[in-house]
PDB file of C-alpha atoms in Angstrom:
ATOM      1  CA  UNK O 291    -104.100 -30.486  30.618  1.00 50.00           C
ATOM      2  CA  UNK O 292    -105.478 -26.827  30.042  1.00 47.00           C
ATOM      3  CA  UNK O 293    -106.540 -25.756  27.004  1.00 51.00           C
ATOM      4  CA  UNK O 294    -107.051 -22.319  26.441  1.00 46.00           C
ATOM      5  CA  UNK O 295    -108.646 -21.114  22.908  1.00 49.00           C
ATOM      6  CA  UNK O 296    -108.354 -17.741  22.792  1.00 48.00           C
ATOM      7  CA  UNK O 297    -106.341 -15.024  25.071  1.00 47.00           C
ATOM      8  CA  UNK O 298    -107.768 -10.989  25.180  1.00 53.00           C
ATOM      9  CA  UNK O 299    -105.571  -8.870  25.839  1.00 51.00           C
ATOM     10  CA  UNK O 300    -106.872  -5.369  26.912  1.00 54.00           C
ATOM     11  CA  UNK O 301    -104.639  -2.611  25.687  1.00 56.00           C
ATOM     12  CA  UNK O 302    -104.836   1.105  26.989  1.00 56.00           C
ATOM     13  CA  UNK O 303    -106.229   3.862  24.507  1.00 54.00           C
ATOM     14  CA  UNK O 304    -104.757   6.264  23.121  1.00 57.00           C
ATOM     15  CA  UNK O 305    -105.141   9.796  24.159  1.00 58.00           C
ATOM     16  CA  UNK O 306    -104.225  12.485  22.100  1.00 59.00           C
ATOM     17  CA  UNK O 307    -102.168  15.416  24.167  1.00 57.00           C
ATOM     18  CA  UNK O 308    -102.552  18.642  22.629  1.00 59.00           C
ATOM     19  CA  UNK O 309     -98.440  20.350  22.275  1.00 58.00           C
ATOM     20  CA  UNK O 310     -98.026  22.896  24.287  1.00 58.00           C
ATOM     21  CA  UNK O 311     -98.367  26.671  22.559  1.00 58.00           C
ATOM     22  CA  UNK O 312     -95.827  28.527  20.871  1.00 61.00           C
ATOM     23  CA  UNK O 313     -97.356  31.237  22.410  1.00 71.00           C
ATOM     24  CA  UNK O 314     -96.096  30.498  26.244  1.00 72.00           C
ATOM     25  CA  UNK O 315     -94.199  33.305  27.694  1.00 70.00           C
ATOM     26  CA  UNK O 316     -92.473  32.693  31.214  1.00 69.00           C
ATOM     27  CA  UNK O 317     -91.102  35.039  33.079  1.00 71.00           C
ATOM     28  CA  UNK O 318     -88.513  35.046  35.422  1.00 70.00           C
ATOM     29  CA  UNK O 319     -87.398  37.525  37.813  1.00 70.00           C
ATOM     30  CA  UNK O 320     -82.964  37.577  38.057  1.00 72.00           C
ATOM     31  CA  UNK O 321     -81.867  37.078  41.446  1.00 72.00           C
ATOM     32  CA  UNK O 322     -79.687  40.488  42.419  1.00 81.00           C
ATOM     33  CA  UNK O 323     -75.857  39.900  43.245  1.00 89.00           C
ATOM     34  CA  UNK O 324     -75.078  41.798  46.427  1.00 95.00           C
ATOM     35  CA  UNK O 325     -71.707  43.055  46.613  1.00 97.00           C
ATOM     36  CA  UNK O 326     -69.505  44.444  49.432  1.00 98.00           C
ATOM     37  CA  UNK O 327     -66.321  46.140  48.729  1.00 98.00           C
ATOM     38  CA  UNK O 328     -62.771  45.594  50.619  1.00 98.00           C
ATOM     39  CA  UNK O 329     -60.302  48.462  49.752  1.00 98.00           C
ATOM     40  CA  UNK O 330     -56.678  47.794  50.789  1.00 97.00           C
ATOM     41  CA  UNK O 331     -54.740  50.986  51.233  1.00 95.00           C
ATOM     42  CA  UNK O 332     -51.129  50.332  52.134  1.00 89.00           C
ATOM     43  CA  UNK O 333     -49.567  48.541  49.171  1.00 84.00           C
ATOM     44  CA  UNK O 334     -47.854  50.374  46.560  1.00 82.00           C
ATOM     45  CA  UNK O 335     -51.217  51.340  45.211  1.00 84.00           C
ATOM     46  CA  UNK O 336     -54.921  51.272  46.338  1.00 90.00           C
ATOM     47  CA  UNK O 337     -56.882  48.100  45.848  1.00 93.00           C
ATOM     48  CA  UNK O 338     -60.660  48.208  46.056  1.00 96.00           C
ATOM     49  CA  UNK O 339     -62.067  44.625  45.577  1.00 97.00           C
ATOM     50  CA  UNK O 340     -66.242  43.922  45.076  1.00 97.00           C
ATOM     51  CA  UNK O 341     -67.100  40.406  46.823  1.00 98.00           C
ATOM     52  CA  UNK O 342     -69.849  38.966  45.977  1.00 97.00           C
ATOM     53  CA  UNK O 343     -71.849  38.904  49.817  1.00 97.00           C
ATOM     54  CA  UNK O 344     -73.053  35.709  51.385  1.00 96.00           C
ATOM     55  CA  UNK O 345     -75.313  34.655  53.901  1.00 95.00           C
ATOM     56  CA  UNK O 346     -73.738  35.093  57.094  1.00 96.00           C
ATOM     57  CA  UNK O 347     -70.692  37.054  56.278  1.00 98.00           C
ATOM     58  CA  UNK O 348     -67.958  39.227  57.915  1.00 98.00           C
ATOM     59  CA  UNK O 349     -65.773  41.459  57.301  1.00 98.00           C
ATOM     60  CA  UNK O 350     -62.750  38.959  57.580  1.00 98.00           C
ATOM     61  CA  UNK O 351     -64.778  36.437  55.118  1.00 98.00           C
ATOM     62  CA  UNK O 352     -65.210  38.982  52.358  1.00 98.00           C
ATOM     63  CA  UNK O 353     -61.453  39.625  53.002  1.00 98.00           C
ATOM     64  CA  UNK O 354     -60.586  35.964  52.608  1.00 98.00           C
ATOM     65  CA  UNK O 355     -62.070  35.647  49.136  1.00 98.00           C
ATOM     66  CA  UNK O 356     -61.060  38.750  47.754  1.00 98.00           C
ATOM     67  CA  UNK O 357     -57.745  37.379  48.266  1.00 98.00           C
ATOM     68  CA  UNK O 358     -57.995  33.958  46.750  1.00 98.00           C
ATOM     69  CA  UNK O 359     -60.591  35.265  44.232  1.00 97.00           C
ATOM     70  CA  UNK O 360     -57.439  38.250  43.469  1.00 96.00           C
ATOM     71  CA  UNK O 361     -54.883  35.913  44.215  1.00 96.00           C
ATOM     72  CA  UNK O 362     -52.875  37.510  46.511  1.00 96.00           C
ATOM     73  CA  UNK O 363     -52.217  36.300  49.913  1.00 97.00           C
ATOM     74  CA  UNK O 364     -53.385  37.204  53.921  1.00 98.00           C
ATOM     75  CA  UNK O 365     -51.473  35.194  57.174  1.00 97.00           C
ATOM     76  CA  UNK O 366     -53.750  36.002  60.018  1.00 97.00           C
ATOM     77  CA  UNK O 367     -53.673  35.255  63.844  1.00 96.00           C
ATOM     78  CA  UNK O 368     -56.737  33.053  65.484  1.00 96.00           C
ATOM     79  CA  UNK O 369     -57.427  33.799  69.298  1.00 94.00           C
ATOM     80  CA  UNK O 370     -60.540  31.825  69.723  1.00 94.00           C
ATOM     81  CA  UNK O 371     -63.326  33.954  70.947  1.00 91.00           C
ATOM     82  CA  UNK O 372     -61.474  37.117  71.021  1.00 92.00           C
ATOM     83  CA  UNK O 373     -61.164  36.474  67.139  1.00 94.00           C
ATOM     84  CA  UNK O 374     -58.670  36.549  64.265  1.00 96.00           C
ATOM     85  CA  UNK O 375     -55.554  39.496  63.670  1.00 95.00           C
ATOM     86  CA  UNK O 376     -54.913  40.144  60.049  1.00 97.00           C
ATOM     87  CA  UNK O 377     -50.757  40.003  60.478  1.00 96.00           C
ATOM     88  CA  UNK O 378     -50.255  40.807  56.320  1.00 98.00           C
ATOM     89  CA  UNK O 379     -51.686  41.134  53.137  1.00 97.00           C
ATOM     90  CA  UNK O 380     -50.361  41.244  49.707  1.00 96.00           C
ATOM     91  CA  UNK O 381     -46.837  40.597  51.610  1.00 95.00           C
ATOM     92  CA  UNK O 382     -46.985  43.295  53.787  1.00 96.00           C
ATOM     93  CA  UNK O 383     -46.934  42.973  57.038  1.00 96.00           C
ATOM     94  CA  UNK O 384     -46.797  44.282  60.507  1.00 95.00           C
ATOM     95  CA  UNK O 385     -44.226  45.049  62.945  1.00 93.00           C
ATOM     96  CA  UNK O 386     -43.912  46.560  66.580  1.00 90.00           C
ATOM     97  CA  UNK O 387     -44.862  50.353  64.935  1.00 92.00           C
ATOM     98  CA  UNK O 388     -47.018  49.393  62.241  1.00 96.00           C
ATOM     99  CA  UNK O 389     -50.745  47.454  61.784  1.00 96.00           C
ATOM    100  CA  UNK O 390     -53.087  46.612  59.711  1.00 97.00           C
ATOM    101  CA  UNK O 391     -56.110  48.551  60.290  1.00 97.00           C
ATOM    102  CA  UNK O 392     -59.866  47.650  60.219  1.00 97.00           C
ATOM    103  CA  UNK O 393     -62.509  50.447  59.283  1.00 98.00           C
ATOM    104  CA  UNK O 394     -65.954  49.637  58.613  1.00 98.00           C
ATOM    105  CA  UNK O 395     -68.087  51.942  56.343  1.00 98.00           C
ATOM    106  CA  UNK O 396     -65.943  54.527  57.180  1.00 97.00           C
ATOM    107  CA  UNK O 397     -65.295  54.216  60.565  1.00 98.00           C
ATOM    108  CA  UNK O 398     -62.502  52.922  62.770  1.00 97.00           C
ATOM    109  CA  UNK O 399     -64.420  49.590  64.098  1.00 95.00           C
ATOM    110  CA  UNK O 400     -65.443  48.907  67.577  1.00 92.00           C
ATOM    111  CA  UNK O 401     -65.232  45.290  66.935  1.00 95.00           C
ATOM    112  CA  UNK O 402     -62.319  42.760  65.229  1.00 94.00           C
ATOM    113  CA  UNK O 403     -63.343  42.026  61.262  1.00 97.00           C
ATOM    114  CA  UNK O 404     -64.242  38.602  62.237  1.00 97.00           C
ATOM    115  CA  UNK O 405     -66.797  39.419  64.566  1.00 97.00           C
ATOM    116  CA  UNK O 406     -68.319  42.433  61.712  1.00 98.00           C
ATOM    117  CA  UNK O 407     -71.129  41.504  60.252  1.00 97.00           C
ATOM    118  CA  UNK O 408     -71.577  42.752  56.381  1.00 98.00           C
ATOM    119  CA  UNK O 409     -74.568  43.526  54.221  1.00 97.00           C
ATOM    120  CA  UNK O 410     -75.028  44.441  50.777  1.00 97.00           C
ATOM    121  CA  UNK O 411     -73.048  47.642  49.935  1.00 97.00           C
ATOM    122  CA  UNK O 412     -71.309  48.129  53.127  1.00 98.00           C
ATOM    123  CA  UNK O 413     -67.490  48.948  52.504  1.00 98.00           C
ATOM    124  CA  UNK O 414     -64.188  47.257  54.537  1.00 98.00           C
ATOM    125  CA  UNK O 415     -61.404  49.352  54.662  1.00 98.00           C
ATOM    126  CA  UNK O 416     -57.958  47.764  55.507  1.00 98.00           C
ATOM    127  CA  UNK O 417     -55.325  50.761  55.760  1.00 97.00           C
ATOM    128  CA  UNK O 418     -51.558  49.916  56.903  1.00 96.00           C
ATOM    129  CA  UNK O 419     -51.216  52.261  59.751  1.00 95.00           C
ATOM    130  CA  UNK O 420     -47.819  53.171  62.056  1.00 89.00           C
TER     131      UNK O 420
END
């Protein structure tokens, strides 16, 4: 048998923590959107659309969520490397004398809208064409 006559226990101090000022000021810097506008000429009246950019866009992406952020609808063609055809948007479509049309800032593009890369401010035109 153990006897034990008296236990210590050693308890921590306390430290007194000073509260922060009321005087703190932090600053923080907002993050700019970026924006890149799709215009749709060819439906019963002009559409111009301002899509928010994201890393690693193109011209068919931005096109993409303008329609599901608009709600309105695209049906598109995928040929692999060669990339995608934009068939119709907003219900209109192509046929053997008429196309959907991709300009970029301006200009007829060299390149299919999948394969354009976008950057802040650049403009996507889409123009039904015969």
């Amino acid at each position: 048998v153990v006897e034990v006559s008296s236990v210590q226990v050693n308890q921590p101090s306390s430290t007194t923590v000073p509260s922060p000022s009321s005087n703190i000021i932090i600053y923080s810097t907002p993050i700019a959107q970026r924006f890149v506008t799709v215009e749709i000429q060819g439906l019963s009246n002009y559409q111009n659309y301002q899509v928010e950019l994201k890393d690693n866009d193109t011209a068919f992406s931005v096109l993409k969520r303008a329609a599901q952020e608009n709600n309105f609808t695209i049906s598109y063609e995928n040929y692999g490397s060669l990339g995608v055809f934009v068939d119709c948007i907003a219900g209109v479509c192509g046929s053997n004398n008429s196309y959907w049309a991709f300009y970029y800032n301006g200009e007829y593009s060299a390149v299919g809208a999948s394969s354009q890369r976008v950057g802040d401010g650049d403009i996507t035109s889409w123009k039904f064409e015969n």
